[in-house]
Short mmCIF file of C-alpha atoms and ligand atoms in Angstrom, two decimals:
data_model
loop_
_atom_site.label_atom_id
_atom_site.label_comp_id
_atom_site.label_asym_id
_atom_site.label_seq_id
_atom_site.Cartn_x
_atom_site.Cartn_y
_atom_site.Cartn_z
CA MET A 1 0.01 -0.03 0.03
CA SER A 2 2.63 2.43 -0.88
CA LYS A 3 1.38 6.05 -0.99
CA LEU A 4 4.84 7.45 -1.78
CA SER A 5 3.86 8.90 -5.11
CA ILE A 6 0.56 9.82 -6.62
CA SER A 7 0.55 9.86 -10.37
CA ASN A 8 4.33 9.93 -10.17
CA LYS A 9 4.16 13.05 -8.05
CA LYS A 10 5.97 12.85 -4.69
CA ILE A 11 4.05 14.68 -1.97
CA ASP A 12 5.15 15.64 1.51
CA THR A 13 4.04 13.10 4.02
CA ILE A 14 3.74 13.01 7.74
CA LEU A 15 3.89 9.49 9.03
CA VAL A 16 1.87 8.55 12.08
CA LEU A 17 3.21 5.47 13.83
CA ASP A 18 0.21 3.90 15.60
CA PHE A 19 0.65 2.67 19.13
CA GLY A 20 -3.08 1.82 19.39
CA SER A 21 -4.80 5.12 20.56
CA GLN A 22 -8.42 5.66 19.78
CA TYR A 23 -7.29 8.99 18.48
CA THR A 24 -4.68 7.92 15.95
CA GLN A 25 -6.96 8.46 12.98
CA LEU A 26 -7.79 11.84 14.19
CA ILE A 27 -4.14 12.94 14.15
CA ALA A 28 -3.91 11.91 10.45
CA ARG A 29 -7.24 13.63 9.73
CA ARG A 30 -6.11 16.95 11.34
CA ILE A 31 -3.00 16.87 9.31
CA ARG A 32 -4.94 16.29 6.06
CA GLU A 33 -7.24 19.11 7.02
CA SER A 34 -4.13 21.31 6.91
CA HIS A 35 -3.56 20.03 3.33
CA VAL A 36 -0.54 17.91 4.16
CA TYR A 37 -0.74 14.15 3.32
CA SER A 38 -0.65 11.92 6.36
CA GLU A 39 -0.45 8.11 6.54
CA ILE A 40 -0.74 5.72 9.55
CA LEU A 41 1.48 2.63 9.90
CA PRO A 42 1.77 0.18 12.80
CA TRP A 43 4.48 1.01 15.30
CA ASP A 44 6.53 -2.09 14.36
CA ILE A 45 6.53 -1.45 10.68
CA ASP A 46 9.61 -2.44 8.55
CA GLU A 47 12.38 0.05 8.13
CA SER A 48 12.01 -0.32 4.26
CA LYS A 49 8.48 0.85 4.32
CA ILE A 50 9.37 3.95 6.15
CA ALA A 51 12.34 4.57 3.73
CA GLU A 52 9.92 4.10 0.83
CA LEU A 53 7.50 6.57 2.29
CA ASN A 54 10.34 9.13 2.92
CA PRO A 55 8.21 11.15 5.41
CA LYS A 56 8.94 14.74 6.41
CA GLY A 57 8.17 13.99 9.95
CA ILE A 58 7.00 11.17 12.26
CA ILE A 59 4.33 11.31 14.99
CA LEU A 60 4.20 8.63 17.62
CA SER A 61 0.59 8.21 18.67
CA GLY A 62 -0.84 7.58 22.04
CA GLY A 63 -1.82 3.99 23.15
CA PRO A 64 -3.45 1.91 25.75
CA ASN A 65 -0.22 0.24 27.09
CA SER A 66 2.13 1.29 29.85
CA VAL A 67 5.79 1.70 29.25
CA THR A 68 6.34 0.71 32.87
CA GLU A 69 5.79 -2.84 31.72
CA THR A 70 8.51 -4.65 29.93
CA TYR A 71 6.83 -6.16 26.82
CA THR A 72 5.03 -3.12 25.58
CA PRO A 73 5.60 -1.37 22.19
CA ARG A 74 8.75 0.76 21.72
CA VAL A 75 9.89 3.06 18.89
CA PRO A 76 12.16 1.07 16.61
CA GLN A 77 15.81 2.54 16.69
CA PHE A 78 15.84 3.28 13.03
CA VAL A 79 13.16 5.88 13.48
CA PHE A 80 15.63 7.94 15.62
CA ASP A 81 18.49 7.17 13.19
CA ILE A 82 16.68 8.73 10.11
CA GLY A 83 17.17 12.10 11.63
CA ILE A 84 13.81 13.56 10.69
CA PRO A 85 11.53 15.47 13.17
CA ILE A 86 9.66 13.30 15.71
CA LEU A 87 6.62 14.29 17.76
CA GLY A 88 5.59 11.88 20.60
CA ILE A 89 1.96 12.31 21.84
CA CYS A 90 0.89 10.67 25.18
CA TYR A 91 2.10 7.07 25.03
CA GLY A 92 4.36 8.27 22.16
CA MET A 93 5.99 10.71 24.58
CA GLN A 94 6.31 8.22 27.39
CA THR A 95 8.07 5.61 25.29
CA LEU A 96 10.27 8.31 23.74
CA ALA A 97 11.24 9.47 27.23
CA GLU A 98 11.91 6.03 28.46
CA GLN A 99 14.04 5.06 25.36
CA MET A 100 16.10 8.19 25.66
CA GLY A 101 17.00 7.73 29.28
CA GLY A 102 14.22 9.43 31.14
CA HIS A 103 11.83 7.85 33.69
CA VAL A 104 8.12 7.20 33.39
CA ILE A 105 5.89 6.31 36.32
CA SER A 106 2.28 5.18 36.81
CA VAL A 107 0.46 7.82 38.79
CA ASP A 108 -2.32 7.07 41.24
CA GLN A 109 -4.41 9.92 39.98
CA LYS A 110 -5.16 9.29 36.33
CA GLU A 111 -5.81 12.45 34.37
CA PHE A 112 -8.75 12.39 31.96
CA GLY A 113 -10.23 15.60 30.64
CA HIS A 114 -9.40 19.19 30.63
CA SER A 115 -6.25 20.56 32.14
CA GLU A 116 -4.41 23.86 32.04
CA LEU A 117 -1.03 23.63 30.29
CA GLU A 118 1.55 26.25 31.17
CA VAL A 119 4.28 26.77 28.59
CA VAL A 120 7.46 27.49 30.57
CA SER A 121 9.99 27.91 27.89
CA GLU A 122 10.16 28.96 24.20
CA SER A 123 9.50 26.12 21.78
CA LEU A 124 8.53 25.98 18.03
CA MET A 125 5.74 23.62 19.18
CA PHE A 126 3.94 26.46 20.93
CA LYS A 127 5.02 29.29 18.55
CA ASN A 128 2.44 32.19 18.47
CA LEU A 129 0.33 30.62 21.19
CA ASP A 130 -0.61 31.78 24.65
CA LYS A 131 1.46 30.64 27.52
CA LYS A 132 -1.60 29.09 29.15
CA ILE A 133 -3.54 26.53 26.98
CA ASN A 134 -6.62 24.51 27.93
CA VAL A 135 -5.66 20.98 26.76
CA TRP A 136 -7.18 17.45 26.77
CA MET A 137 -5.46 14.79 28.79
CA SER A 138 -6.11 11.09 28.85
CA HIS A 139 -3.33 9.20 30.65
CA GLY A 140 -2.38 7.13 33.73
CA ASP A 141 1.40 7.26 33.24
CA GLN A 142 3.58 10.29 33.05
CA VAL A 143 7.23 11.30 32.59
CA GLN A 144 8.80 11.73 35.97
CA ASP A 145 12.42 12.58 34.98
CA LEU A 146 13.48 14.25 31.73
CA PRO A 147 15.94 12.35 29.64
CA ASP A 148 19.38 13.99 29.76
CA GLU A 149 19.35 15.77 26.47
CA PHE A 150 15.88 17.25 26.89
CA ASN A 151 14.43 20.54 28.03
CA LEU A 152 11.22 21.04 29.83
CA VAL A 153 8.71 22.98 27.74
CA ALA A 154 5.42 22.81 29.51
CA SER A 155 3.61 21.61 32.72
CA THR A 156 0.22 21.01 34.16
CA LYS A 157 -0.70 20.84 37.86
CA THR A 158 -0.54 17.06 37.86
CA ALA A 159 1.90 16.52 35.11
CA PRO A 160 5.04 18.60 35.74
CA ILE A 161 6.57 17.30 32.49
CA ALA A 162 3.70 17.74 30.06
CA ALA A 163 5.89 18.79 27.07
CA MET A 164 9.57 18.44 26.32
CA GLU A 165 11.99 18.84 23.54
CA HIS A 166 15.46 17.66 22.64
CA LYS A 167 18.29 20.18 23.13
CA SER A 168 19.71 19.70 19.70
CA LEU A 169 17.57 17.27 17.65
CA PRO A 170 14.12 17.96 16.29
CA ILE A 171 12.43 15.69 18.77
CA TYR A 172 9.37 16.92 20.63
CA ALA A 173 6.83 15.31 23.01
CA ILE A 174 3.62 16.31 24.50
CA GLN A 175 1.57 14.51 27.11
CA PHE A 176 -1.90 15.95 26.01
CA HIS A 177 -3.89 15.35 22.78
CA PRO A 178 -3.77 18.20 20.28
CA GLU A 179 -5.79 16.14 17.70
CA VAL A 180 -9.02 16.33 19.76
CA THR A 181 -11.22 19.42 19.49
CA HIS A 182 -11.26 19.77 23.30
CA THR A 183 -7.69 21.01 23.18
CA ASP A 184 -7.73 24.72 22.39
CA ASN A 185 -5.56 25.55 19.42
CA GLY A 186 -4.72 21.82 18.94
CA LYS A 187 -4.71 22.22 15.23
CA LYS A 188 -2.24 25.12 15.56
CA ILE A 189 -0.01 23.08 17.75
CA LEU A 190 0.00 20.25 15.10
CA GLU A 191 0.58 22.81 12.34
CA ASN A 192 3.54 24.15 14.26
CA PHE A 193 5.04 20.70 14.07
CA ILE A 194 4.25 20.03 10.47
CA PHE A 195 5.08 23.47 9.07
CA ASN A 196 7.64 25.11 11.34
CA ILE A 197 9.49 21.96 12.42
CA CYS A 198 8.96 19.51 9.45
CA ASN A 199 8.72 22.20 6.73
CA ALA A 200 6.02 20.11 5.01
CA SER A 201 4.31 21.79 2.14
CA THR A 202 0.58 22.00 1.59
CA ASP A 203 0.36 20.03 -1.58
CA TRP A 204 -2.30 17.50 -0.61
CA LYS A 205 -5.72 17.75 -2.01
CA MET A 206 -8.90 15.56 -2.13
CA ASP A 207 -8.08 14.92 -5.86
CA ASP A 208 -4.86 13.30 -4.75
CA LEU A 209 -6.67 11.05 -2.34
CA ILE A 210 -9.01 9.99 -5.12
CA SER A 211 -6.17 9.23 -7.55
CA GLN A 212 -4.31 7.46 -4.75
CA ARG A 213 -7.27 5.25 -3.92
CA ILE A 214 -7.96 4.42 -7.46
CA GLU A 215 -4.28 3.22 -7.79
CA GLU A 216 -4.54 1.19 -4.66
CA ILE A 217 -7.75 -0.48 -5.90
CA LYS A 218 -6.21 -1.28 -9.24
CA ASP A 219 -3.13 -2.74 -7.41
CA GLN A 220 -5.28 -4.86 -5.15
CA VAL A 221 -7.84 -6.10 -7.62
CA GLN A 222 -5.65 -6.46 -10.67
CA ASP A 223 -7.83 -8.10 -13.43
CA LYS A 224 -10.21 -9.79 -10.98
CA LYS A 225 -13.92 -9.08 -10.41
CA VAL A 226 -15.51 -7.17 -7.48
CA LEU A 227 -19.06 -7.28 -6.02
CA LEU A 228 -20.61 -4.43 -4.12
CA GLY A 229 -23.95 -4.03 -2.26
CA LEU A 230 -25.12 -0.60 -3.27
CA SER A 231 -27.54 0.96 -0.94
CA GLY A 232 -27.70 4.48 -2.29
CA GLY A 233 -26.23 5.82 0.94
CA VAL A 234 -23.15 8.06 0.95
CA ASP A 235 -20.61 5.41 1.85
CA SER A 236 -21.63 2.74 -0.63
CA SER A 237 -22.24 5.33 -3.33
CA VAL A 238 -18.73 6.78 -3.02
CA THR A 239 -17.20 3.28 -2.84
CA ALA A 240 -19.01 2.28 -6.00
CA THR A 241 -17.87 5.37 -7.89
CA LEU A 242 -14.22 4.99 -6.87
CA LEU A 243 -14.20 1.38 -7.82
CA HIS A 244 -15.88 2.14 -11.16
CA LYS A 245 -13.16 4.67 -11.93
CA ALA A 246 -10.55 2.12 -10.98
CA ILE A 247 -11.78 -1.11 -12.57
CA GLY A 248 -14.83 -0.09 -14.75
CA LYS A 249 -17.05 -2.92 -15.67
CA LYS A 250 -15.12 -5.41 -13.51
CA LEU A 251 -17.27 -4.00 -10.73
CA THR A 252 -20.81 -5.35 -10.37
CA CYS A 253 -23.17 -3.64 -7.92
CA VAL A 254 -26.23 -5.33 -6.56
CA PHE A 255 -29.05 -2.99 -5.39
CA VAL A 256 -31.66 -4.67 -3.28
CA ASP A 257 -35.07 -2.96 -3.53
CA ASN A 258 -36.70 -4.42 -0.38
CA GLY A 259 -39.88 -2.36 -0.86
CA LEU A 260 -39.07 -0.45 2.28
CA LEU A 261 -37.25 2.43 0.68
CA ARG A 262 -38.32 6.02 0.65
CA LYS A 263 -40.60 7.21 -2.15
CA GLY A 264 -38.83 7.24 -5.48
CA GLU A 265 -35.51 6.13 -3.88
CA ALA A 266 -35.09 2.95 -5.97
CA ASP A 267 -35.55 4.75 -9.19
CA GLN A 268 -33.26 7.56 -8.10
CA VAL A 269 -30.41 5.15 -7.24
CA MET A 270 -30.75 3.36 -10.51
CA GLN A 271 -31.01 6.52 -12.56
CA THR A 272 -27.90 8.03 -10.90
CA PHE A 273 -25.61 5.06 -11.08
CA LYS A 274 -26.85 2.93 -13.94
CA GLU A 275 -28.04 5.51 -16.29
CA ASN A 276 -26.11 8.73 -15.61
CA MET A 277 -22.81 7.17 -14.31
CA ASN A 278 -22.91 3.94 -16.36
CA LEU A 279 -22.10 1.58 -13.50
CA ASN A 280 -22.86 -2.05 -13.83
CA VAL A 281 -25.80 -2.27 -11.41
CA ILE A 282 -28.21 -5.23 -11.01
CA LYS A 283 -31.46 -4.33 -9.29
CA SER A 284 -33.07 -7.09 -7.29
CA ASP A 285 -36.83 -6.40 -7.00
CA SER A 286 -37.36 -8.19 -3.78
CA ALA A 287 -40.28 -6.29 -2.11
CA GLU A 288 -42.53 -9.41 -2.25
CA ILE A 289 -40.02 -11.65 -0.57
CA PHE A 290 -39.53 -9.14 2.26
CA LEU A 291 -43.21 -8.69 2.77
CA ARG A 292 -43.78 -12.37 2.77
CA HIS A 293 -41.15 -12.97 5.47
CA LEU A 294 -42.50 -10.11 7.47
CA LYS A 295 -46.05 -11.17 7.44
CA ASP A 296 -47.78 -11.17 10.87
CA ILE A 297 -44.57 -9.95 12.59
CA ASP A 298 -44.92 -6.96 14.84
CA ASP A 299 -41.99 -7.25 17.19
CA PRO A 300 -39.27 -4.65 16.36
CA GLU A 301 -36.28 -6.91 16.91
CA GLN A 302 -37.80 -9.66 15.00
CA LYS A 303 -38.52 -7.43 12.18
CA ARG A 304 -34.96 -6.09 12.06
CA LYS A 305 -33.61 -9.63 12.20
CA ILE A 306 -35.88 -10.81 9.37
CA ILE A 307 -35.08 -7.88 7.22
CA GLY A 308 -31.32 -8.42 7.81
CA ARG A 309 -31.57 -12.10 7.06
CA THR A 310 -33.73 -11.67 3.96
CA PHE A 311 -31.27 -9.04 2.67
CA ILE A 312 -28.49 -11.53 3.03
CA ASP A 313 -30.36 -14.31 1.33
CA VAL A 314 -31.41 -12.03 -1.65
CA PHE A 315 -27.89 -10.58 -1.89
CA ASP A 316 -26.33 -14.03 -1.77
CA ALA A 317 -28.71 -15.32 -4.50
CA GLU A 318 -27.62 -12.55 -6.84
CA ALA A 319 -23.96 -12.89 -5.93
CA ILE A 320 -24.00 -16.68 -6.70
CA LYS A 321 -25.41 -16.02 -10.16
CA LEU A 322 -22.42 -13.93 -10.95
CA LYS A 323 -19.30 -15.87 -12.06
CA ASP A 324 -15.68 -15.53 -10.92
CA ILE A 325 -16.13 -12.89 -8.22
CA ASN A 326 -13.04 -12.56 -6.12
CA PHE A 327 -13.57 -9.45 -4.01
CA LEU A 328 -16.29 -7.97 -1.95
CA ALA A 329 -16.29 -4.13 -1.67
CA GLN A 330 -17.67 -2.46 1.32
CA GLY A 331 -18.19 1.20 2.15
CA THR A 332 -16.85 0.78 5.69
CA ILE A 333 -15.70 4.07 7.08
CA TYR A 334 -13.55 4.79 10.12
CA PRO A 335 -16.31 5.14 12.72
CA ASP A 336 -17.65 1.69 11.67
CA VAL A 337 -14.19 0.25 12.25
CA ILE A 338 -14.13 1.60 15.71
CA GLU A 339 -17.51 0.57 16.61
CA SER A 340 -17.08 -2.97 15.30
CA SER A 341 -13.62 -3.92 16.39
CA GLY A 342 -12.63 -1.40 19.04
CA SER A 343 -9.59 -0.20 17.28
CA GLU A 344 -8.12 0.02 13.69
CA SER A 345 -4.88 -1.44 15.17
CA LYS A 346 -6.41 -4.77 15.72
CA GLU A 347 -6.04 -7.14 12.81
CA ALA A 348 -9.53 -8.70 13.43
CA ARG A 349 -11.92 -7.38 10.83
CA VAL A 350 -15.44 -7.61 12.07
CA ILE A 351 -18.08 -6.63 9.54
CA LYS A 352 -20.81 -4.55 11.23
CA SER A 353 -23.91 -6.54 11.06
CA HIS A 354 -26.04 -3.72 9.52
CA HIS A 355 -23.67 -3.56 6.62
CA ASN A 356 -25.88 -6.50 5.70
CA VAL A 357 -23.29 -8.47 3.60
CA GLY A 358 -21.77 -10.43 6.47
CA GLY A 359 -23.45 -13.61 5.38
CA LEU A 360 -22.01 -14.39 2.02
CA PRO A 361 -21.42 -18.17 1.60
CA GLU A 362 -18.12 -19.28 2.82
CA GLU A 363 -17.26 -21.02 -0.52
CA MET A 364 -17.28 -17.66 -2.21
CA LYS A 365 -14.06 -16.88 -0.29
CA LEU A 366 -14.11 -13.16 -1.12
CA ASP A 367 -11.45 -10.78 0.04
CA LEU A 368 -12.49 -7.29 1.11
CA VAL A 369 -11.95 -4.04 -0.69
CA GLU A 370 -12.49 -1.09 1.65
CA PRO A 371 -11.22 2.07 0.18
CA LEU A 372 -12.90 4.41 2.80
CA ARG A 373 -11.71 2.47 5.80
CA ASP A 374 -9.59 5.27 7.24
CA LEU A 375 -11.91 8.26 6.43
CA PHE A 376 -14.51 10.17 8.32
CA LYS A 377 -18.08 10.89 7.08
CA ASP A 378 -17.33 14.44 6.11
CA GLU A 379 -14.18 13.42 4.19
CA VAL A 380 -16.27 10.72 2.32
CA ARG A 381 -18.80 13.40 1.49
CA ARG A 382 -16.19 15.72 0.14
CA MET A 383 -14.82 12.89 -1.94
CA GLY A 384 -18.31 12.15 -3.28
CA VAL A 385 -18.63 15.82 -4.40
CA GLU A 386 -15.28 15.61 -6.26
CA LEU A 387 -16.41 12.31 -7.83
CA GLY A 388 -19.55 14.04 -9.22
CA ILE A 389 -22.11 12.20 -7.20
CA PRO A 390 -25.30 14.35 -7.02
CA LYS A 391 -25.46 16.62 -3.91
CA GLU A 392 -29.01 15.33 -3.14
CA MET A 393 -27.56 11.88 -2.62
CA LEU A 394 -24.62 12.93 -0.64
CA GLU A 395 -26.51 15.26 1.67
CA ARG A 396 -29.48 13.06 2.36
CA HIS A 397 -30.36 12.35 5.99
CA PRO A 398 -29.26 8.97 7.27
CA PHE A 399 -31.63 6.10 6.59
CA PRO A 400 -31.49 2.94 8.60
CA GLY A 401 -30.76 -0.43 7.00
CA PRO A 402 -34.18 -1.90 7.78
CA GLY A 403 -35.72 1.24 6.17
CA LEU A 404 -39.40 1.99 6.61
CA GLY A 405 -39.57 -1.42 8.24
CA VAL A 406 -38.78 0.19 11.55
CA ARG A 407 -40.92 3.16 10.85
CA ILE A 408 -44.23 1.22 10.39
CA ILE A 409 -44.99 0.38 13.96
CA GLY A 410 -46.41 -3.15 14.17
CA GLU A 411 -47.08 -5.29 11.18
CA ILE A 412 -45.78 -4.15 7.82
CA THR A 413 -48.10 -4.36 4.81
CA LYS A 414 -47.79 -3.03 1.28
CA GLU A 415 -50.63 -0.56 1.84
CA LYS A 416 -49.05 0.87 5.00
CA THR A 417 -45.70 1.15 3.26
CA LYS A 418 -47.36 3.25 0.49
CA VAL A 419 -49.11 5.52 3.03
CA LEU A 420 -45.89 6.11 4.91
CA GLN A 421 -43.90 6.78 1.77
CA GLU A 422 -46.30 9.50 0.72
CA ALA A 423 -46.45 11.09 4.21
CA ASP A 424 -42.64 11.05 4.45
CA HIS A 425 -42.22 12.51 1.03
CA ILE A 426 -44.55 15.42 1.86
CA PHE A 427 -42.65 16.09 5.07
CA ILE A 428 -39.26 16.04 3.30
CA GLN A 429 -40.48 18.17 0.32
CA GLU A 430 -41.82 20.77 2.66
CA LEU A 431 -38.55 20.79 4.78
CA ILE A 432 -36.59 21.38 1.50
CA LYS A 433 -38.99 24.12 0.42
CA ALA A 434 -38.80 25.93 3.75
CA ASP A 435 -34.95 25.61 3.67
CA LEU A 436 -35.07 23.56 6.90
CA TYR A 437 -33.87 20.17 5.47
CA ASP A 438 -30.11 20.97 6.01
CA LYS A 439 -30.88 22.58 9.42
CA VAL A 440 -32.06 19.36 10.95
CA SER A 441 -29.94 16.15 11.10
CA GLN A 442 -32.66 13.68 10.40
CA ALA A 443 -36.38 13.92 9.72
CA PHE A 444 -38.95 11.41 8.78
CA ALA A 445 -42.54 10.22 9.25
CA VAL A 446 -43.69 7.18 11.27
CA LEU A 447 -46.84 5.17 10.81
CA LEU A 448 -48.48 4.41 14.13
CA PRO A 449 -50.53 1.31 14.82
CA VAL A 450 -53.56 3.22 16.04
CA LYS A 451 -56.54 4.71 14.15
CA SER A 452 -58.16 7.88 15.10
CA VAL A 453 -61.41 9.59 14.17
CA GLY A 454 -61.39 12.63 11.94
CA VAL A 455 -63.84 14.67 9.89
CA VAL A 456 -63.40 15.56 6.27
CA GLY A 457 -66.15 17.72 4.83
CA ASP A 458 -69.28 16.19 6.31
CA GLU A 459 -67.76 12.77 6.43
CA ARG A 460 -66.39 10.91 9.34
CA ARG A 461 -62.98 9.40 8.67
CA TYR A 462 -61.57 6.72 10.92
CA ALA A 463 -57.94 6.39 9.71
CA GLU A 464 -54.30 6.12 10.38
CA VAL A 465 -52.05 8.41 12.58
CA VAL A 466 -48.82 9.65 11.31
CA ALA A 467 -45.98 10.88 13.55
CA LEU A 468 -43.40 13.34 12.36
CA ARG A 469 -39.94 13.10 13.83
CA ALA A 470 -37.12 15.71 13.32
CA VAL A 471 -33.88 15.83 15.30
CA GLU A 472 -30.82 17.95 15.66
CA THR A 473 -27.66 15.96 16.61
CA VAL A 474 -23.91 15.97 15.82
CA ASP A 475 -23.14 12.36 16.40
CA PHE A 476 -26.56 10.67 16.55
CA MET A 477 -25.74 9.28 19.96
CA THR A 478 -27.69 12.03 21.59
CA ALA A 479 -30.19 14.22 19.93
CA ARG A 480 -32.59 17.11 20.60
CA TRP A 481 -36.10 17.15 18.98
CA ALA A 482 -35.99 19.92 16.37
CA HIS A 483 -37.92 23.05 17.33
CA LEU A 484 -39.55 23.42 13.91
CA PRO A 485 -41.82 26.45 13.52
CA TYR A 486 -45.43 25.84 14.24
CA GLU A 487 -46.61 27.36 11.00
CA PHE A 488 -44.38 24.96 9.18
CA LEU A 489 -45.72 22.02 11.07
CA GLU A 490 -49.24 23.07 10.49
CA GLY A 491 -48.54 23.26 6.69
CA VAL A 492 -47.11 19.73 6.61
CA SER A 493 -49.94 18.41 8.69
CA ASN A 494 -52.59 19.94 6.43
CA ARG A 495 -50.97 18.56 3.36
CA ILE A 496 -50.69 15.08 4.82
CA VAL A 497 -54.27 14.91 5.95
CA ASN A 498 -55.66 16.47 2.79
CA GLU A 499 -53.57 14.54 0.32
CA ILE A 500 -53.58 11.09 1.96
CA GLU A 501 -57.05 9.83 2.52
CA GLU A 502 -55.81 6.90 4.72
CA VAL A 503 -54.52 9.51 7.32
CA SER A 504 -56.75 11.30 9.76
CA ARG A 505 -54.20 12.79 12.22
CA VAL A 506 -50.66 13.90 12.42
CA VAL A 507 -48.65 14.32 15.61
CA TYR A 508 -45.15 15.72 16.28
CA ASP A 509 -42.68 13.80 18.36
CA ILE A 510 -41.15 15.93 21.03
CA SER A 511 -38.78 13.32 22.65
CA SER A 512 -35.08 13.81 22.81
CA LYS A 513 -32.44 11.04 22.89
CA PRO A 514 -31.92 9.80 25.46
CA PRO A 515 -34.25 8.55 26.80
CA ALA A 516 -36.08 8.10 23.42
CA THR A 517 -34.09 6.75 20.36
CA ILE A 518 -34.28 8.54 17.06
CA GLU A 519 -36.08 5.78 15.29
CA TRP A 520 -39.29 4.51 16.88
CA GLU A 521 -38.25 0.80 16.71
P1 XMP B 1 -31.44 5.35 17.03
O1 XMP B 1 -32.80 5.04 16.72
O2 XMP B 1 -30.61 4.17 17.61
O3 XMP B 1 -30.63 5.76 15.73
O4 XMP B 1 -31.29 6.60 18.00
C1 XMP B 1 -29.42 6.39 15.56
C2 XMP B 1 -29.08 6.56 14.19
O5 XMP B 1 -28.87 5.21 13.52
C3 XMP B 1 -29.85 4.98 12.55
N1 XMP B 1 -30.10 3.55 12.61
C4 XMP B 1 -29.67 2.63 11.80
N2 XMP B 1 -28.83 2.70 10.84
N3 XMP B 1 -29.02 0.30 10.44
C5 XMP B 1 -28.57 1.55 10.09
O6 XMP B 1 -27.72 1.55 9.15
C6 XMP B 1 -29.96 0.28 11.51
O7 XMP B 1 -30.41 -0.85 11.76
C7 XMP B 1 -30.22 1.39 12.22
N4 XMP B 1 -31.05 1.66 13.26
C8 XMP B 1 -30.95 2.97 13.50
C9 XMP B 1 -30.94 5.89 12.80
O8 XMP B 1 -31.64 6.21 11.59
C10 XMP B 1 -30.19 7.14 13.28
O9 XMP B 1 -29.62 7.89 12.27
#
């Protein structure tokens, strides 16, 4: 996976040696945000790999181990011998200190959270920054005695040696995490290292990442064939487009229409990818099979399981029809990797169950292609824009794998699906019209399992109840119900009741998460 040159152009690279911290990817991401290319390699990587990469600087990440124990990771000696700038962060600082003759201890009082850093001597690391900086700490060990050739640069109340630098070599170390947003000016601190110390140039662009990923896919796949489950979501769409650019018709996408998609969604996905972008997409019209398997089922967990299993069956059946497939492509992005395996450093590759393709038959023996594995959602979106994927697809609110199946409370029928699709469509159309769609993080309609009495003209109408849900959230772990204007809600409600005769009443969900979840099931 050499990323030394992109289209024969060498670009300045900052190498991050990974000691297993949950923040390692964030370090690389922050550097890329400053338009410098950054790559992560395991701490025990071969010398030849590093020579090939020829980095401008090396950052040693944090990690869960303790250098006070004997058999924990250490920086390979050749890293010091190359003579390029080094920055140790947290565990990276501790092992660096230990290896250079300092002393690290485990402290009783673990430090986790905000801390005030006081810069006590001039250092390029803190150039143009205040002497007091609010930083984010997360450690149980700390440097007790400076190595001989080092100067103290900064302290906190509990960590007297919170930053240090070598007296003559470009080796720096900090105990806190500049890569997390909780550290004030963290980006500036990292930029001091990459620009003022490593002299890296800002020659990295999204275009480069795209060309690089395309080259890597070509290298990995050669002349073999790849299968991809296309959902129409951001991650699978970007993966499909990248692969298409890399290997053209050797990519086959399978798009499963489970009948539980939003109104017009199946046509939109086919139109975008098959007709406009000329991808090889097979559409599996499977609404009937899903409905059959879901008949008489009203328990949410059972519904989710059935939808997941049916998806796998349908996908497998399509895959088996295709001949000579060697690879399975997945739109796994970095947060999925963290959620499913705990850390990118671990070799184990667990496929998240709602990626829905975990059940391919053993005998297919497919290797994985995951070109977005180290990227964050916003990076994937930016890539999608550069790749020419329509904005409406990239900026769509998230949609759960089980689709409308978890938004029709109780048993799912074809008729109910149609009613919900219409109601949801009206809500979304109105949000877009009122310029509110991008202001909420997710919005949708839910069909409730109760009927209510209404009156239309002189007629009594005993019909369905639709709930509207809109939330604001950053990470979808917690969410606040969106305070949409009353007049807006009134307009949506009127349209739904007037245009859909199966609906007699509309309610607005004012529950936040927690304790409620975003979806109703
Ligand atoms: P909850 O309901 O757990 O949802 O607050 C948080 C976010 O996750 C989405 N969600 C899913 N996404 N497969 C998915 O791909 C699923 O099974 C699933 N369930 C919930 C939900 O839409 C929200 O954005």
